[in-house]
C-alpha positions as CSV (number, residue, x, y, z in Angstrom):
1,M,109.3,97.8,136.1
2,S,107.3,100.2,134.0
3,K,107.8,99.9,130.2
4,P,109.6,102.8,128.6
5,N,107.4,104.8,126.3
6,L,109.3,104.2,123.0
7,K,108.1,104.8,119.5
8,I,109.4,101.7,117.8
9,G,109.9,100.8,114.1
10,F,110.3,97.1,113.2
11,A,112.2,95.8,110.1
12,G,112.1,92.1,109.4
13,T,111.0,89.5,106.9
14,P,111.0,85.7,107.8
15,E,109.3,83.7,110.5
16,F,112.2,84.3,112.9
17,A,111.6,88.0,112.6
18,A,107.8,87.6,113.0
19,A,108.4,85.9,116.4
20,H,110.1,89.1,117.6
21,L,107.5,91.4,116.3
22,K,104.8,89.2,118.0
23,A,106.7,89.6,121.3
24,L,106.7,93.4,120.9
25,I,103.0,93.4,120.2
26,E,102.2,91.1,123.1
27,A,104.3,93.2,125.5
28,E,102.3,96.2,124.3
29,F,105.2,98.2,123.0
30,S,104.2,101.0,120.6
31,V,105.1,99.7,117.1
32,E,104.6,102.7,114.8
33,V,105.6,101.1,111.5
34,V,106.7,97.8,110.1
35,L,109.2,97.4,107.2
36,S,109.4,94.1,105.3
37,Q,110.8,93.0,102.0
38,P,108.5,93.3,99.0
39,D,106.1,90.4,98.3
40,R,108.0,87.7,96.3
41,P,106.8,85.0,93.9
42,A,106.6,81.6,95.6
43,G,105.3,78.1,95.1
44,R,104.4,76.3,91.9
45,G,102.2,79.1,90.5
46,K,104.8,81.7,91.4
47,K,102.1,83.7,93.1
48,L,103.2,86.8,95.0
49,M,103.5,85.9,98.7
50,A,103.7,88.3,101.7
51,S,106.4,87.7,104.3
52,P,105.5,86.3,107.7
53,V,106.3,89.7,109.2
54,K,103.9,91.5,106.7
55,D,101.1,88.9,107.5
56,L,101.5,89.6,111.2
57,A,101.5,93.4,110.7
58,L,98.4,93.2,108.6
59,E,96.7,91.1,111.3
60,H,97.4,93.8,113.9
61,R,96.6,96.7,111.5
62,L,100.1,98.1,111.7
63,P,101.4,100.5,108.9
64,I,103.7,98.6,106.5
65,L,106.4,99.8,104.2
66,Q,107.9,97.5,101.6
67,P,110.6,99.4,99.7
68,E,112.9,97.6,97.3
69,T,115.8,99.7,98.8
70,L,116.3,102.1,101.8
71,K,118.5,104.3,99.7
72,G,115.7,106.4,98.3
73,A,115.0,109.9,99.7
74,D,111.2,109.3,99.6
75,T,111.5,106.2,101.8
76,Q,113.8,107.9,104.2
77,A,111.4,110.9,104.4
78,L,108.5,108.5,105.2
79,L,110.5,106.9,108.0
80,R,111.4,110.3,109.4
81,D,107.7,111.2,109.6
82,Y,107.2,108.5,112.2
83,Q,109.6,110.2,114.6
84,L,110.9,106.9,115.9
85,D,112.9,106.4,119.1
86,V,114.4,103.2,117.9
87,L,114.3,100.9,114.8
88,V,114.5,97.1,115.7
89,V,115.9,95.1,112.8
90,V,115.6,91.3,112.7
91,A,116.6,89.3,109.6
92,Y,115.3,92.1,107.4
93,G,117.5,91.3,104.3
94,L,118.1,94.9,103.2
95,L,121.2,97.0,104.1
96,L,120.5,100.1,106.1
97,P,122.4,103.1,104.8
98,Q,123.9,105.5,107.3
99,A,121.1,108.0,106.6
100,V,118.5,105.4,107.9
101,L,120.7,104.4,110.8
102,D,120.7,108.1,111.9
103,I,116.9,108.6,111.7
104,P,115.7,107.1,115.1
105,R,116.5,109.1,118.2
106,L,118.3,106.1,119.8
107,G,119.5,104.6,116.6
108,C,118.8,101.1,115.2
109,I,119.3,97.8,117.1
110,N,119.7,94.4,115.5
111,V,118.8,90.9,116.8
112,H,121.5,88.6,115.5
113,A,121.3,84.8,115.9
114,S,124.9,84.2,117.1
115,L,127.2,85.2,119.9
116,L,129.1,88.0,118.1
117,P,131.8,88.5,116.9
118,K,131.5,84.8,115.9
119,W,129.5,84.1,112.8
120,R,128.8,87.5,111.5
121,G,126.7,87.9,108.3
122,A,124.3,85.4,106.8
123,A,123.4,81.9,108.0
124,P,124.9,82.1,111.6
125,V,122.7,79.3,112.8
126,Q,123.9,76.9,110.1
127,R,127.5,77.9,110.6
128,A,127.4,77.3,114.3
129,I,126.1,73.7,113.7
130,E,128.6,73.0,110.9
131,A,131.4,74.1,113.2
132,G,130.4,71.8,115.9
133,D,129.8,74.6,118.4
134,S,128.4,73.6,121.8
135,E,126.5,76.8,122.3
136,T,125.3,79.8,120.4
137,G,122.8,82.5,121.2
138,V,121.3,85.8,120.4
139,C,123.1,89.2,120.4
140,I,121.3,92.5,120.4
141,M,123.7,95.1,119.0
142,Q,123.7,98.8,118.2
143,M,123.8,99.0,114.4
144,E,126.6,100.8,112.5
145,A,127.5,100.9,108.8
146,G,129.6,97.7,109.0
147,L,128.0,94.3,108.8
148,D,127.3,93.0,112.3
149,T,130.1,95.1,113.8
150,G,128.3,97.3,116.3
151,P,128.7,97.3,120.0
152,I,126.8,94.5,122.0
153,L,124.0,95.7,124.2
154,Y,122.8,92.4,125.5
155,S,123.2,88.7,124.7
156,D,121.7,85.4,125.8
157,I,123.1,81.8,125.4
158,C,121.4,78.8,123.8
159,D,122.9,75.3,124.0
160,I,123.6,73.2,120.9
161,R,123.0,69.5,121.6
162,P,124.3,66.6,119.4
163,T,120.8,66.1,118.1
164,T,120.3,69.8,117.3
165,T,119.5,70.7,113.6
166,A,119.2,74.1,112.0
167,G,115.4,73.8,112.3
168,T,115.3,73.0,116.0
169,L,118.0,75.6,116.8
170,F,115.9,78.3,115.0
171,T,113.0,77.2,117.2
172,D,115.1,77.5,120.3
173,L,116.4,80.9,119.3
174,E,112.8,82.1,118.5
175,S,112.1,81.8,122.2
176,V,115.5,83.2,123.4
177,G,115.6,86.2,121.0
178,P,112.3,87.9,121.8
179,K,112.9,87.8,125.5
180,A,116.4,89.3,125.0
181,L,114.8,92.0,122.8
182,I,112.2,92.9,125.3
183,H,114.8,93.1,128.1
184,T,117.0,95.3,125.9
185,L,114.2,97.7,125.1
186,E,113.2,97.9,128.7
187,H,116.7,99.0,129.6
188,L,117.8,100.5,126.3
189,E,119.4,103.8,127.3
190,A,121.3,102.2,130.3
191,L,122.5,99.3,128.0
192,Q,123.6,101.8,125.3
193,S,125.7,103.7,127.8
194,S,127.5,100.4,128.9
195,A,127.6,98.7,125.4
196,V,130.6,96.4,124.8
197,P,132.6,97.0,121.6
198,Q,133.2,93.9,119.5
């Protein structure tokens, strides 16, 4: 199947997000701009450290924005300039105001590390393990103003074994999530028209 010609923005910060950005780059999607949280002090010397997503974006010479907030008119205007078809959000860590959700032609989609509506919000991986769930997965949803409340476009399941830890589950989901994201982008408009409300 031929890949749709989408102008994609990507917003993410940790290693989990970087795995998804890497998949987009390897699948040769057109990533126009990358958003990541500002560099933060880390380690003993409290030296400013770039996020894994920023490091990957720099490696591939992709434009990077690191606003403290997305509420500012200047940042929103910069995003508009890219004329994005869709903004992919993975563990970004900043809230997207409605003005930003409305910028891309096909809206914003989020990769969430649980089978929604279970375990909305932060730490879904840890919550699934603590609850003794036998499976979890990844949901790709259309974003709305509410926290993890948007309609589900696509999901894929991942087993939780008795020996599974948060670390090993993140690793499992880092292989499930990118495949689910690529599938979603390849069929985005069809999936949007048949999205399942939560």
